[in-house]
Short mmCIF file of C-alpha atoms (C1' of nucleotides) in Angstrom, two decimals:
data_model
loop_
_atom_site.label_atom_id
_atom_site.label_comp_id
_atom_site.label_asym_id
_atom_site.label_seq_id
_atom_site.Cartn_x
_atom_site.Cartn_y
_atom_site.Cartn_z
CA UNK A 1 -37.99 -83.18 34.94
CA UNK A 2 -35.26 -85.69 35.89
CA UNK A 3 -32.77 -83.40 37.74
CA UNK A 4 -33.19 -79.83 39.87
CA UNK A 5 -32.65 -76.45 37.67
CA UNK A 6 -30.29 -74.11 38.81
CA UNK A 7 -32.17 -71.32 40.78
CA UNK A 8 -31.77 -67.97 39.12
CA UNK A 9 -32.57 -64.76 40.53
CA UNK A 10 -34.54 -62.36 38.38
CA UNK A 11 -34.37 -58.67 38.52
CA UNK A 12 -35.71 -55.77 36.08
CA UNK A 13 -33.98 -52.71 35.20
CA UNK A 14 -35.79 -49.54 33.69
CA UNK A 15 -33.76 -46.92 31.46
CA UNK A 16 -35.77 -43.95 32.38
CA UNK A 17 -35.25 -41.04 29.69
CA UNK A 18 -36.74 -37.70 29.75
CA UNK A 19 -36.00 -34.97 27.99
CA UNK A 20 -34.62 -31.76 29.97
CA UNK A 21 -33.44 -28.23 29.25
CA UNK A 22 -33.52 -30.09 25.11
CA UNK A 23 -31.28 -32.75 26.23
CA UNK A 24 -31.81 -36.26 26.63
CA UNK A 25 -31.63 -37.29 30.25
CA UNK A 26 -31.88 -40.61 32.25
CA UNK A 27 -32.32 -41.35 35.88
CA UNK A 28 -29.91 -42.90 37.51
CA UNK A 29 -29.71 -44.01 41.52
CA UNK A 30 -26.92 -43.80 43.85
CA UNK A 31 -26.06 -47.50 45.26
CA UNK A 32 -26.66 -47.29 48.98
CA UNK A 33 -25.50 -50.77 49.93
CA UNK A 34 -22.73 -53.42 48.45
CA UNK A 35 -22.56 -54.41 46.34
CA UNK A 36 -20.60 -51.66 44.16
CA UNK A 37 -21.96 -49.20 47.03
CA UNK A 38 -21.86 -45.68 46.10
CA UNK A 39 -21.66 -45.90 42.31
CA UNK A 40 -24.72 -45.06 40.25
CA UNK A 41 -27.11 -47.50 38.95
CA UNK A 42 -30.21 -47.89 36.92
CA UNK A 43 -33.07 -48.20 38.94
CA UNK A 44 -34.62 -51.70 39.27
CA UNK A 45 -35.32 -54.20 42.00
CA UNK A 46 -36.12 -58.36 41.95
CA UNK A 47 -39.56 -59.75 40.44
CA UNK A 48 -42.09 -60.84 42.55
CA UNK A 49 -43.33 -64.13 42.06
CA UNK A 50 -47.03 -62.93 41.41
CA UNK A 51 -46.40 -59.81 38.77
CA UNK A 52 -45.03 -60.06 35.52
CA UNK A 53 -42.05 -58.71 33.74
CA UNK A 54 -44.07 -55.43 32.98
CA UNK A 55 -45.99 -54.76 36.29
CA UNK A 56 -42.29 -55.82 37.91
CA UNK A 57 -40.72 -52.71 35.62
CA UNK A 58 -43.85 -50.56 36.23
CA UNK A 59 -43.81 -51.20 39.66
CA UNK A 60 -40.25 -50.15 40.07
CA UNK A 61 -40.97 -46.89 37.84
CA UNK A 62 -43.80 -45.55 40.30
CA UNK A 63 -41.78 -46.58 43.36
CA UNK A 64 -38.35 -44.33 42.02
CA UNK A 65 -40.49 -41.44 40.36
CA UNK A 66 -44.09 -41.19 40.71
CA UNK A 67 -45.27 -41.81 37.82
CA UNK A 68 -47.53 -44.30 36.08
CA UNK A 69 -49.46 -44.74 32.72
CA UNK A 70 -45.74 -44.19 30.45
CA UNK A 71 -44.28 -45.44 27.67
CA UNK A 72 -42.34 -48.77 28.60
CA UNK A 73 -40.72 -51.16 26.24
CA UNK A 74 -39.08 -54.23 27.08
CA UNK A 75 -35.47 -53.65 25.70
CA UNK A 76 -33.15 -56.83 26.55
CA UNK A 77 -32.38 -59.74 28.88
CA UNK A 78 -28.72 -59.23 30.27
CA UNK A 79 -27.58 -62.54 32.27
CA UNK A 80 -23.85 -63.51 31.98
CA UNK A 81 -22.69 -65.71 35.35
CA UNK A 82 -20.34 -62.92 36.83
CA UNK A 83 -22.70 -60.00 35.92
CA UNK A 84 -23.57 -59.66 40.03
CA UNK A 85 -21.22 -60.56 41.95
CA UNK A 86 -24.25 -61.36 44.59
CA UNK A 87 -25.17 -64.55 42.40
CA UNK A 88 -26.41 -65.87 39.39
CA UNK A 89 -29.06 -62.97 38.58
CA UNK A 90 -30.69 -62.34 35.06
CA UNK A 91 -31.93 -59.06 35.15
CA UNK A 92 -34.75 -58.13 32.06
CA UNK A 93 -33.87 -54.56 31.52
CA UNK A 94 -36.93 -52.04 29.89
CA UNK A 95 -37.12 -48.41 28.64
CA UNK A 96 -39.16 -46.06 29.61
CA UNK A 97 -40.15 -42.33 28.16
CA UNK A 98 -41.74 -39.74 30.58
CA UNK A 99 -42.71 -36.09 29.30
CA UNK A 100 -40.41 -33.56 30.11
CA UNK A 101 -44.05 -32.07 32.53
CA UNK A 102 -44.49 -35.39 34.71
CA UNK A 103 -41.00 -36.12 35.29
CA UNK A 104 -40.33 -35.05 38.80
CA UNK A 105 -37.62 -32.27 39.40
CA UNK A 106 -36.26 -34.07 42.52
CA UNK A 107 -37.32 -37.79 41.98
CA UNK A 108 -36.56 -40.65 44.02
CA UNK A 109 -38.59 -41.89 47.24
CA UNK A 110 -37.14 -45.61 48.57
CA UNK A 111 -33.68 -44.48 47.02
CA UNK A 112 -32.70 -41.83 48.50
CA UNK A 113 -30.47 -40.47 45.94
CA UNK A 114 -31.42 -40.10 42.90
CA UNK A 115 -30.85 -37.98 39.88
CA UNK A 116 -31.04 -37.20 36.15
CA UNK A 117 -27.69 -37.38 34.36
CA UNK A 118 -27.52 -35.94 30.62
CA UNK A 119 -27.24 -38.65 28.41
CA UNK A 120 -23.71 -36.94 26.93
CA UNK A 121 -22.23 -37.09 30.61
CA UNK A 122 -22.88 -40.03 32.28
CA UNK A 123 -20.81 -41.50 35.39
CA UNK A 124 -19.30 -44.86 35.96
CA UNK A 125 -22.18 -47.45 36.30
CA UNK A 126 -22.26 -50.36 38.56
CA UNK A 127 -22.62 -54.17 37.13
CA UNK A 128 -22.80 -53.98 33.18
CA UNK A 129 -25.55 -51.16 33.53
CA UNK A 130 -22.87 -49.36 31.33
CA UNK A 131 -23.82 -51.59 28.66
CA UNK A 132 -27.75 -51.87 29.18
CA UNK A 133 -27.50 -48.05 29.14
CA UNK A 134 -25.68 -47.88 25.45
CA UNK A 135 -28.74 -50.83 24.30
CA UNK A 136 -31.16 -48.25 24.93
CA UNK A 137 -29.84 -45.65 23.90
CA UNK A 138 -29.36 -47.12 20.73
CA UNK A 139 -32.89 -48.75 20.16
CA UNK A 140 -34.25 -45.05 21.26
CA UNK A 141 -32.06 -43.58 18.39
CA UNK A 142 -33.74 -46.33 16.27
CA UNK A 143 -37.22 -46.41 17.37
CA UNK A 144 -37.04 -42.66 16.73
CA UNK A 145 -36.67 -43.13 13.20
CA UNK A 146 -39.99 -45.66 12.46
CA UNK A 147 -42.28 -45.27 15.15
CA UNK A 148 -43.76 -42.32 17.53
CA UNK A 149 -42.23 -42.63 20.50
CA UNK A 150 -40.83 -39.39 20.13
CA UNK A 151 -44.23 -38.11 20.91
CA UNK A 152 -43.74 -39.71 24.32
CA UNK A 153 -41.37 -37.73 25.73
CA UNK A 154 -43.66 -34.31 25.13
CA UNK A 155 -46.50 -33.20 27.05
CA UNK A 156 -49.89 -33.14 25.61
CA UNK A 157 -49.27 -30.47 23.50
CA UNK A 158 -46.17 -29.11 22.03
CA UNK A 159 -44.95 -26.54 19.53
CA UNK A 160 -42.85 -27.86 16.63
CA UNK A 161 -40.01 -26.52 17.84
CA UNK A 162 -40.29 -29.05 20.66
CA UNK A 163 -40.69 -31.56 18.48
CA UNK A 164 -37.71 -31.10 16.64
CA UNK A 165 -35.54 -30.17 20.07
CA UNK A 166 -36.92 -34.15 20.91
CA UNK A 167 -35.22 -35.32 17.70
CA UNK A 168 -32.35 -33.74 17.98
CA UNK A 169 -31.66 -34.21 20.92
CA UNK A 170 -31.87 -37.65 20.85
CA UNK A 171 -30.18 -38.04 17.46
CA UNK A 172 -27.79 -35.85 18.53
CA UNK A 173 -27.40 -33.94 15.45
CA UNK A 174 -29.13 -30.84 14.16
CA UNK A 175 -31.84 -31.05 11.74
CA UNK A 176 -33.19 -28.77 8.90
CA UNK A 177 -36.35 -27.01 10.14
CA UNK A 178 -38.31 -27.14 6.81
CA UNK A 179 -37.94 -30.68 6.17
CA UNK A 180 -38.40 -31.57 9.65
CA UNK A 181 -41.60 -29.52 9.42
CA UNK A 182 -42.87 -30.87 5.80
CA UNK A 183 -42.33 -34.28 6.68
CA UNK A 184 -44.24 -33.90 9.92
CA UNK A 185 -47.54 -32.15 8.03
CA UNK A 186 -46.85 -34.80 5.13
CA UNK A 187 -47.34 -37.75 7.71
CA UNK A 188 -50.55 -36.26 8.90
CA UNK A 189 -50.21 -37.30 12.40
CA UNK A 190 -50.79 -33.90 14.03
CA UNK A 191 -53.60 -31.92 14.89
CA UNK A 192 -52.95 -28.26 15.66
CA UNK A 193 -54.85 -26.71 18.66
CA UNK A 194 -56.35 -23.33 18.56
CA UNK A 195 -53.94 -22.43 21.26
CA UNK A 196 -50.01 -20.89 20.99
CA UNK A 197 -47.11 -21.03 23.64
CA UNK A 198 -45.88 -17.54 24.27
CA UNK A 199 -42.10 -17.80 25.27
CA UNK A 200 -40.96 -14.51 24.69
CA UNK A 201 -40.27 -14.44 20.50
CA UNK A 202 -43.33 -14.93 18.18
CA UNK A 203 -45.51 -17.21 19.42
CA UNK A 204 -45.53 -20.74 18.58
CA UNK A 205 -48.80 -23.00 17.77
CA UNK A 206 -49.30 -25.18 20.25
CA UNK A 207 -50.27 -28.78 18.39
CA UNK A 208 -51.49 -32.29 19.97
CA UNK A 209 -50.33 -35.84 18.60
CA UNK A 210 -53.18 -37.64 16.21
CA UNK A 211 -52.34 -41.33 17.00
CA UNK A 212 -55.24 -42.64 14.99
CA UNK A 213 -53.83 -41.61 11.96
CA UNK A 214 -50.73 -43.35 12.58
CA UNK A 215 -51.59 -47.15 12.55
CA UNK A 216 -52.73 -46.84 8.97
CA UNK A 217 -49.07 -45.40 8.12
CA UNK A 218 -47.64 -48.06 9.92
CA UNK A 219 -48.87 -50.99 7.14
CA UNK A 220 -47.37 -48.53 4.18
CA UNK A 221 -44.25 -48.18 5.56
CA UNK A 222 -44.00 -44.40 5.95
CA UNK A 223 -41.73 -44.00 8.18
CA UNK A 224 -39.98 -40.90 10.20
CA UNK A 225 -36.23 -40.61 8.50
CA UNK A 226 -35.91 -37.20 9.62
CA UNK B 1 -31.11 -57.26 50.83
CA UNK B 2 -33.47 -56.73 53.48
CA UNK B 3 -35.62 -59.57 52.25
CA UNK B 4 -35.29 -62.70 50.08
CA UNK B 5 -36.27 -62.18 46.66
CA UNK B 6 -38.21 -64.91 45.11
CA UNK B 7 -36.39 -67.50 42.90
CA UNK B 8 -37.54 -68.16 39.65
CA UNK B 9 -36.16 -70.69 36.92
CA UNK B 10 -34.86 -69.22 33.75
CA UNK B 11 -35.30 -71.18 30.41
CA UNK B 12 -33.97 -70.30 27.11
CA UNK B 13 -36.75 -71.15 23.96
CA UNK B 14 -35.06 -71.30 20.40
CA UNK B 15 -37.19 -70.43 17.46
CA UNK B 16 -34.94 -71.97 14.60
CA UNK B 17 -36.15 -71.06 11.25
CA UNK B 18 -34.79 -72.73 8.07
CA UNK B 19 -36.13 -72.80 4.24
CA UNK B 20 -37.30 -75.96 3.04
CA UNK B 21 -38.41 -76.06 -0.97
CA UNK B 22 -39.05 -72.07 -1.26
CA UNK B 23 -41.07 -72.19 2.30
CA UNK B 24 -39.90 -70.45 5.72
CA UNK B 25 -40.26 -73.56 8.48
CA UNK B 26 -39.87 -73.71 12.15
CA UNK B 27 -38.77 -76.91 13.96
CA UNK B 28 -40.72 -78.09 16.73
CA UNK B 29 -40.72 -80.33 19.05
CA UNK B 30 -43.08 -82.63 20.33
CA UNK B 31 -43.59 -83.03 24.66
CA UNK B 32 -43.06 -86.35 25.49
CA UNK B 33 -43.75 -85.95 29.48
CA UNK B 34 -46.37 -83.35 31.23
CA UNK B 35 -47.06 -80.03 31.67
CA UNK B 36 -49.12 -80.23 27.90
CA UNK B 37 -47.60 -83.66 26.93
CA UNK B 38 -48.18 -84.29 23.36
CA UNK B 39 -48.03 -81.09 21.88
CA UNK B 40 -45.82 -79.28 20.20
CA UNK B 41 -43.30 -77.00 21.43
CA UNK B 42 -40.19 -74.82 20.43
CA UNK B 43 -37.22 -76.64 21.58
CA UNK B 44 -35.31 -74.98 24.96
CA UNK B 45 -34.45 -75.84 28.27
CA UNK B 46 -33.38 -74.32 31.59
CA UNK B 47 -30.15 -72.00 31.77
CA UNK B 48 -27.43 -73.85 33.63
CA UNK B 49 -25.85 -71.83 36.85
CA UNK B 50 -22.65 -71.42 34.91
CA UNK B 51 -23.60 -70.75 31.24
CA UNK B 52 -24.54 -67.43 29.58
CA UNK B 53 -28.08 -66.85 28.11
CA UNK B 54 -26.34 -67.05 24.60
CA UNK B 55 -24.21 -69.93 25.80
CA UNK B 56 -27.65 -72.04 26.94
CA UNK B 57 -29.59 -71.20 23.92
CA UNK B 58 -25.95 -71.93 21.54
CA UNK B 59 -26.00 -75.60 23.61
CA UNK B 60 -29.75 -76.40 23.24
CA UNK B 61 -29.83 -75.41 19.44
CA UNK B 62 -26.93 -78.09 19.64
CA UNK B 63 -28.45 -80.57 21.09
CA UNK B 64 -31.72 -80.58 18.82
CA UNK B 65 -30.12 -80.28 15.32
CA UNK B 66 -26.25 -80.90 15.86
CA UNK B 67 -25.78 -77.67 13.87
CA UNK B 68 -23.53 -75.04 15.79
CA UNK B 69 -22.23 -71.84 14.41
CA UNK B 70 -25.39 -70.43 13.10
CA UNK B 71 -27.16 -67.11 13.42
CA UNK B 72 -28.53 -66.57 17.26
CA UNK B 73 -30.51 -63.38 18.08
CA UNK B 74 -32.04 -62.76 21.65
CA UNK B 75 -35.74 -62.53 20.78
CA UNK B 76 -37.60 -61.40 23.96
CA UNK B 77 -37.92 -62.45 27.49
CA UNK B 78 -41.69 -64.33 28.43
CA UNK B 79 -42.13 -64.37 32.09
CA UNK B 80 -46.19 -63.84 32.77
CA UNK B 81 -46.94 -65.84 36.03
CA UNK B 82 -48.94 -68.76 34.57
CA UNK B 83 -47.38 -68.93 32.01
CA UNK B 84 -45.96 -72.04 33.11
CA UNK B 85 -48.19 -74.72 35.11
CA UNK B 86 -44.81 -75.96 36.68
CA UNK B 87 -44.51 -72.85 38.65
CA UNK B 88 -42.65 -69.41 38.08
CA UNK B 89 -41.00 -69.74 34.95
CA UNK B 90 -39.19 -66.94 32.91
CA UNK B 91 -38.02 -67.50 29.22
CA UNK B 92 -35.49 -65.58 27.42
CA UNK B 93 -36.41 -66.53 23.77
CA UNK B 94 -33.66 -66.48 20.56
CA UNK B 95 -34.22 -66.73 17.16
CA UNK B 96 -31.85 -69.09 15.01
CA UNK B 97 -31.50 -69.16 11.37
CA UNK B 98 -30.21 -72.25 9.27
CA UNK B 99 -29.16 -72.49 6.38
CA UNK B 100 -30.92 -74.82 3.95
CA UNK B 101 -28.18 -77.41 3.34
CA UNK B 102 -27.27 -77.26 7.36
CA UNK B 103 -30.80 -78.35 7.78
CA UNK B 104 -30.75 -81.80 9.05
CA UNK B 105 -33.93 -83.59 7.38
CA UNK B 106 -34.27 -85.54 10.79
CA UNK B 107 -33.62 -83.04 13.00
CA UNK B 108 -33.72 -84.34 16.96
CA UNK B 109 -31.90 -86.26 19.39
CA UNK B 110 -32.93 -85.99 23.10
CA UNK B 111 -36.17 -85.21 21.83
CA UNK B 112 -37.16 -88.52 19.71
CA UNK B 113 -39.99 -86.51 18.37
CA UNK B 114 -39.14 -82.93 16.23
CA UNK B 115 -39.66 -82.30 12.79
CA UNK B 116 -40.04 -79.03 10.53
CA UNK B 117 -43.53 -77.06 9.95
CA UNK B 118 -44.10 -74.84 7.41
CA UNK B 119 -44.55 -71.67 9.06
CA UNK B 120 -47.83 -70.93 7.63
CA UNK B 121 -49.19 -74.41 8.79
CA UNK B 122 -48.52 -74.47 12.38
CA UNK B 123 -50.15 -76.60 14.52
CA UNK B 124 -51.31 -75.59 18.40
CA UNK B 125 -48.68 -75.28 20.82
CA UNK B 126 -47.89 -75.67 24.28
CA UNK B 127 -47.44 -72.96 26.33
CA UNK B 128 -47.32 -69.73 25.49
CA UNK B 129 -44.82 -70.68 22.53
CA UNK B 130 -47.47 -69.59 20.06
CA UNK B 131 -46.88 -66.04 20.79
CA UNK B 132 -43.29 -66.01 21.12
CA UNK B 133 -43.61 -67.60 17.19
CA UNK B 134 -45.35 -64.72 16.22
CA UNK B 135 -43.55 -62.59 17.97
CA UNK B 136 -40.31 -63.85 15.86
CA UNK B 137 -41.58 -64.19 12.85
CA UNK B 138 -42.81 -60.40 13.17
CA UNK B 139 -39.01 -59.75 13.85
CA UNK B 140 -37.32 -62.01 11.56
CA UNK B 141 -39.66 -59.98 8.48
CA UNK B 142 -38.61 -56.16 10.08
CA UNK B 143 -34.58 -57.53 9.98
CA UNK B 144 -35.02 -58.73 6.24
CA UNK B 145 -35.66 -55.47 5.27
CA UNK B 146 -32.53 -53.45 7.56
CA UNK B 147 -29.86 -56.31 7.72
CA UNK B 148 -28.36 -59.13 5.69
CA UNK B 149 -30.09 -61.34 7.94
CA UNK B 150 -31.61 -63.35 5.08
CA UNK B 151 -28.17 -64.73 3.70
CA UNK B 152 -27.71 -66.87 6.73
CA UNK B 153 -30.72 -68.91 5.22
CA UNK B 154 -28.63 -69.99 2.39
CA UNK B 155 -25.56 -72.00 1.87
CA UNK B 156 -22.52 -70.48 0.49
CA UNK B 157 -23.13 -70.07 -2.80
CA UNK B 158 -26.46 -69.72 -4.16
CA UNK B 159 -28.78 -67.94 -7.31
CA UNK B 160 -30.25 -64.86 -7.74
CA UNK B 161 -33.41 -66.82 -7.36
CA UNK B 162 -32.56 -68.54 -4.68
CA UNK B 163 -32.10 -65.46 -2.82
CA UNK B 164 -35.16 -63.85 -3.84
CA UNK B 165 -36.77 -66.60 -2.43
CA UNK B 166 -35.87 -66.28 0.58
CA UNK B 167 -37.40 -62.69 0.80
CA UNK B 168 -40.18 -64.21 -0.73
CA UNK B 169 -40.78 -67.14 1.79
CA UNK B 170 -40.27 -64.45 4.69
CA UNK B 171 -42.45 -62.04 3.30
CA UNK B 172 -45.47 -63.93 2.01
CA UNK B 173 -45.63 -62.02 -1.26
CA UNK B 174 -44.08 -61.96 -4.54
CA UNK B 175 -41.32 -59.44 -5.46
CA UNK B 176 -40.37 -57.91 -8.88
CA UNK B 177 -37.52 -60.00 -10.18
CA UNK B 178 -35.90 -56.62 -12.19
CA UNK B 179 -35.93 -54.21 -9.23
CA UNK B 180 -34.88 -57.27 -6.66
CA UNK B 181 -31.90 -57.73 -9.11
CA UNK B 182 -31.02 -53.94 -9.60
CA UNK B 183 -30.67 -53.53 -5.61
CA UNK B 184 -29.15 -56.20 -5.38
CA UNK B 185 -26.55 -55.32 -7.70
CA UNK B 186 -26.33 -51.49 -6.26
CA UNK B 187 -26.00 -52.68 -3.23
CA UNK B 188 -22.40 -54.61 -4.28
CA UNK B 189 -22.63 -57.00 -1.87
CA UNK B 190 -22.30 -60.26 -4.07
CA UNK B 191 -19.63 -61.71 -5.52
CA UNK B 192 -20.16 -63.85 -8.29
CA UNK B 193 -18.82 -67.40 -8.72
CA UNK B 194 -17.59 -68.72 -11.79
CA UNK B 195 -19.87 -71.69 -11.02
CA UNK B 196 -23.45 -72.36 -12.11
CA UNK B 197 -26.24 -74.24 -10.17
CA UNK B 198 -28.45 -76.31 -13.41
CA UNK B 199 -31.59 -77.51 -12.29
CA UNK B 200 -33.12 -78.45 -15.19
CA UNK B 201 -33.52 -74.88 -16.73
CA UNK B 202 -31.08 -72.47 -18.05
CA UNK B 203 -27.98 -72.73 -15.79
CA UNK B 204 -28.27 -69.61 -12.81
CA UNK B 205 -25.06 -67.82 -12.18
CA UNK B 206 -23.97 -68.84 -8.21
CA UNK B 207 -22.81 -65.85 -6.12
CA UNK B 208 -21.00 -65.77 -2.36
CA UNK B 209 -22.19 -62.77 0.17
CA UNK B 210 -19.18 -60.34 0.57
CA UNK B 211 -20.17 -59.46 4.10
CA UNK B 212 -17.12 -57.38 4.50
CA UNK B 213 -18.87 -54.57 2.67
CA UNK B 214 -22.15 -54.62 4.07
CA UNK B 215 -20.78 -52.34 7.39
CA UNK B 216 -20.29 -49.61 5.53
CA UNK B 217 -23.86 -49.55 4.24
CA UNK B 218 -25.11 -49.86 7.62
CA UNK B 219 -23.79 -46.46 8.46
CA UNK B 220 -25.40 -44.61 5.14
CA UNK B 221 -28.37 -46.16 6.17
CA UNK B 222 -28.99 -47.57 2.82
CA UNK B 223 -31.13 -50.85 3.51
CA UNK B 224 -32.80 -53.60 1.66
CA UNK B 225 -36.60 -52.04 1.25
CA UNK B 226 -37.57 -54.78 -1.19
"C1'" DC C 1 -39.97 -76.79 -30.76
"C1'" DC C 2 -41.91 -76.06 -26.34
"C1'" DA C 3 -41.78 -75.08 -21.41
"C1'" DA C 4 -39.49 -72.85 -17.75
"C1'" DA C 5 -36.54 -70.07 -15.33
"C1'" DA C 6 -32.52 -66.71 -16.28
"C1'" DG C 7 -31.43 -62.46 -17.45
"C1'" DT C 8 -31.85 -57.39 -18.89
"C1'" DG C 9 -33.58 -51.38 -19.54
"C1'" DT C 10 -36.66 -47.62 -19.43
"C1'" DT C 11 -39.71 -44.42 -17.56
"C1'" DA C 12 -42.57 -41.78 -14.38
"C1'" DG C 13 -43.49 -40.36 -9.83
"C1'" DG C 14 -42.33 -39.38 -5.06
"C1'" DA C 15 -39.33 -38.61 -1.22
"C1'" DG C 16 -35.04 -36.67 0.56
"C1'" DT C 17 -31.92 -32.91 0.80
"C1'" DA C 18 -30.02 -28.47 0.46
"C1'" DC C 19 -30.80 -23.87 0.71
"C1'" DA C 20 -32.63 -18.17 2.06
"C1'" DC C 21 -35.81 -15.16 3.30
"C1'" DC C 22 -39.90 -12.83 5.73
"C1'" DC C 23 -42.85 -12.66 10.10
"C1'" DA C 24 -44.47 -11.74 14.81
"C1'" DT C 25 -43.32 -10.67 19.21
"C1'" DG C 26 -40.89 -8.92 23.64
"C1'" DG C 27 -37.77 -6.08 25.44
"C1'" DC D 1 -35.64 -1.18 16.28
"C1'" DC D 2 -33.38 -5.25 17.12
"C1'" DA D 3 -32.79 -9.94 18.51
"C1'" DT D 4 -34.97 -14.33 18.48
"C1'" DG D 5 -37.22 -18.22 17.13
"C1'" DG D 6 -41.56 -19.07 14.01
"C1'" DG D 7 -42.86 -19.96 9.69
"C1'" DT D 8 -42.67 -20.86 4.44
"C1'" DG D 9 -41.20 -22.62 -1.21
"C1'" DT D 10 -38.25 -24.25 -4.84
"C1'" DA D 11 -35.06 -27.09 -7.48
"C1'" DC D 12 -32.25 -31.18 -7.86
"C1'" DT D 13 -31.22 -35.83 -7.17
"C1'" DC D 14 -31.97 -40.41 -6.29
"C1'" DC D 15 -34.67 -44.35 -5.20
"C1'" DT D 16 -38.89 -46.95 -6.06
"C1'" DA D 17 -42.17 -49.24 -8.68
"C1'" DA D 18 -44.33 -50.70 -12.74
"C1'" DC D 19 -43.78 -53.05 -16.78
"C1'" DA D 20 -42.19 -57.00 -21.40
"C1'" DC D 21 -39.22 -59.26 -23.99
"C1'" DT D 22 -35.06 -62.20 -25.22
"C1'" DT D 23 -31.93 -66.09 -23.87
"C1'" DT D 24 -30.53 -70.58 -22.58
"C1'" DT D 25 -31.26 -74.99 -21.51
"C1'" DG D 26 -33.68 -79.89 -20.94
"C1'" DG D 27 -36.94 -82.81 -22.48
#
DNA sequence: CCAAAAGTGTTAGGAGTACACCCATGG
DNA sequence: CCATGGGTGTACTCCTAACACTTTTGG
């Protein structure tokens, strides 16, 4: 190299959604220092120089709610000069899905306040988090309609009434149950457990997600266009 | 900021695809000083303090073909300690697409050394840049088939056949000429010329992409499933 | 007149969508 | 016995995929 690159910082973000009460939530913390102090945020923090991108976002995740071992997708790199008023900072911004059972009522540990906002009624963010926030929501809405990941934001098992409550919900639009519930049984991809989930009507069969059969439905192209 | 976070150098890496006689091709570029001098690479540099990610990738895709105005995409961000022997190194990698007749046959300037590979004969390359190739080609064949991505391969006018090459070259396998016509033509996105192209054969018919009508597709979801 | 790419229609099967009723349980 | 969500089948439409022959030109 003939001349000195610019220094850049480099920060990750993580759009944490769960799904709560059959809405789509994310975690958001409250900024306790400038800059934009007091506004809410998506949780994130600088890379170190010995963990990658992931381990940075995973890292991050544990340290703001506990939990490990989730769903995390790398979703975009967000660097305009002006973003952070702090400096030049490039921040590589991820997803992540946690099951409506692991994601902590009252999460938050370093930052002290912390909170899940329904997707429909979020605040003001600081920086462009406003935008990073739409990006995901969007590639969730897309995702949803050719992969699984819908199956990560349930616990182990689930009644198909769940299921569809995680579609719509993150669709945003209702859904007919039959077709919902053909397409589901034509794709093969659950197992149904001997067990049912009482909650106070008929009962509900309790089924588990078959990811094995999935990878072969992948090369065909059978998709999820509920 | 309690602490200093660790400073890391940002590059952007530009995967530039164009079609050269019916074949999908990459341009590389070949390292003319160390870290893996002598092999080839995907052209890119380090972001400049002032510029946007877009902005760096727009200038080096500049600087190695002289083309400007094509299709950019952000690809993915690369930033695995190690990945780099020069230190802590993150890459935000983009996608370009060229048209055909943009192609310069010699591409290069700074780098005395770049030239086009067919993208099913690569050769090794430095880096990690063999998996952020994969990774776009992977991408570049999942857009085909949702977005109109596959026009900005062509010049302004071209044929029917033309254009099923393209989808061809991309996806590595032959497609039914009848039923690629017959979406083609639902779809109502081509406008034909009065012009033919005559290359030796009966003359082809030479359309233009009407782009304008494409966004209303988008939102009926109908798609290009070749 | 021959080779080569351009151009065109039909049919059968499968997936998507819309739609209405009975069932099992708790209170 | 009633309210609530669980659970099921049918008919129509539209897209997909498979498939073969004629046309126009250059050599």
């Amino acid at each position: 190299m003939a001349w000195k690159p610019d220094p850049i910082l480099v920060t990750v973000d993580i759009v944490i959604f769960t799904i709560r009460e059959r809405e789509l939530s994310v975690l958001l913390v409250r900024r306790g220092s400038p800059p934009m102090k007091g506004l809410w945020a998506i949780p994130g923090g600088f890379v170190k120089k010995s963990e990658s991108l992931e381990d940075a976002a995973r890292r991050e995740l544990h340290e703001e709610t506990g939990v490990s071992n989730v769903y995390l997708e790398q979703l975009y790199s967000f660097g305009d000069p002006g973003r952070d008023p702090r400096g030049r900072v490039v921040t590589v911004a991820y997803f992540a899905l946690v099951a409506e059972d692991k994601a902590p009522l009252t999460p938050g540990s370093d930052a002290a306040d912390a909170r899940w906002f329904r997707a429909r009624e979020l605040p003001a963010l600081a920086f462009d988090h406003g935008e990073i926030l739409d990006y995901a929501l969007e590639r969730l809405r897309n995702k949803l309609e050719y992969t699984t990941v819908g199956f990560q934001l349930l616990s182990e098992k689930f009644t198909l009434g769940e299921l569809q409550g995680v579609y719509e919900a993150i669709l945003a639009r209702p859904l007919d149950k039959r077709n919902f519930r053909r397409k589901v049984e034509l794709l093969g991809i659950l197992r149904p457990t001997k067990e049912v989930r009482r909650a106070g009507r008929r009962p509900a069969r309790l089924y588990r997600f078959a990811a094995s059969r999935f990878e072969k439905l992948k090369d065909k192209g059978i998709l999820f266009p509920f």
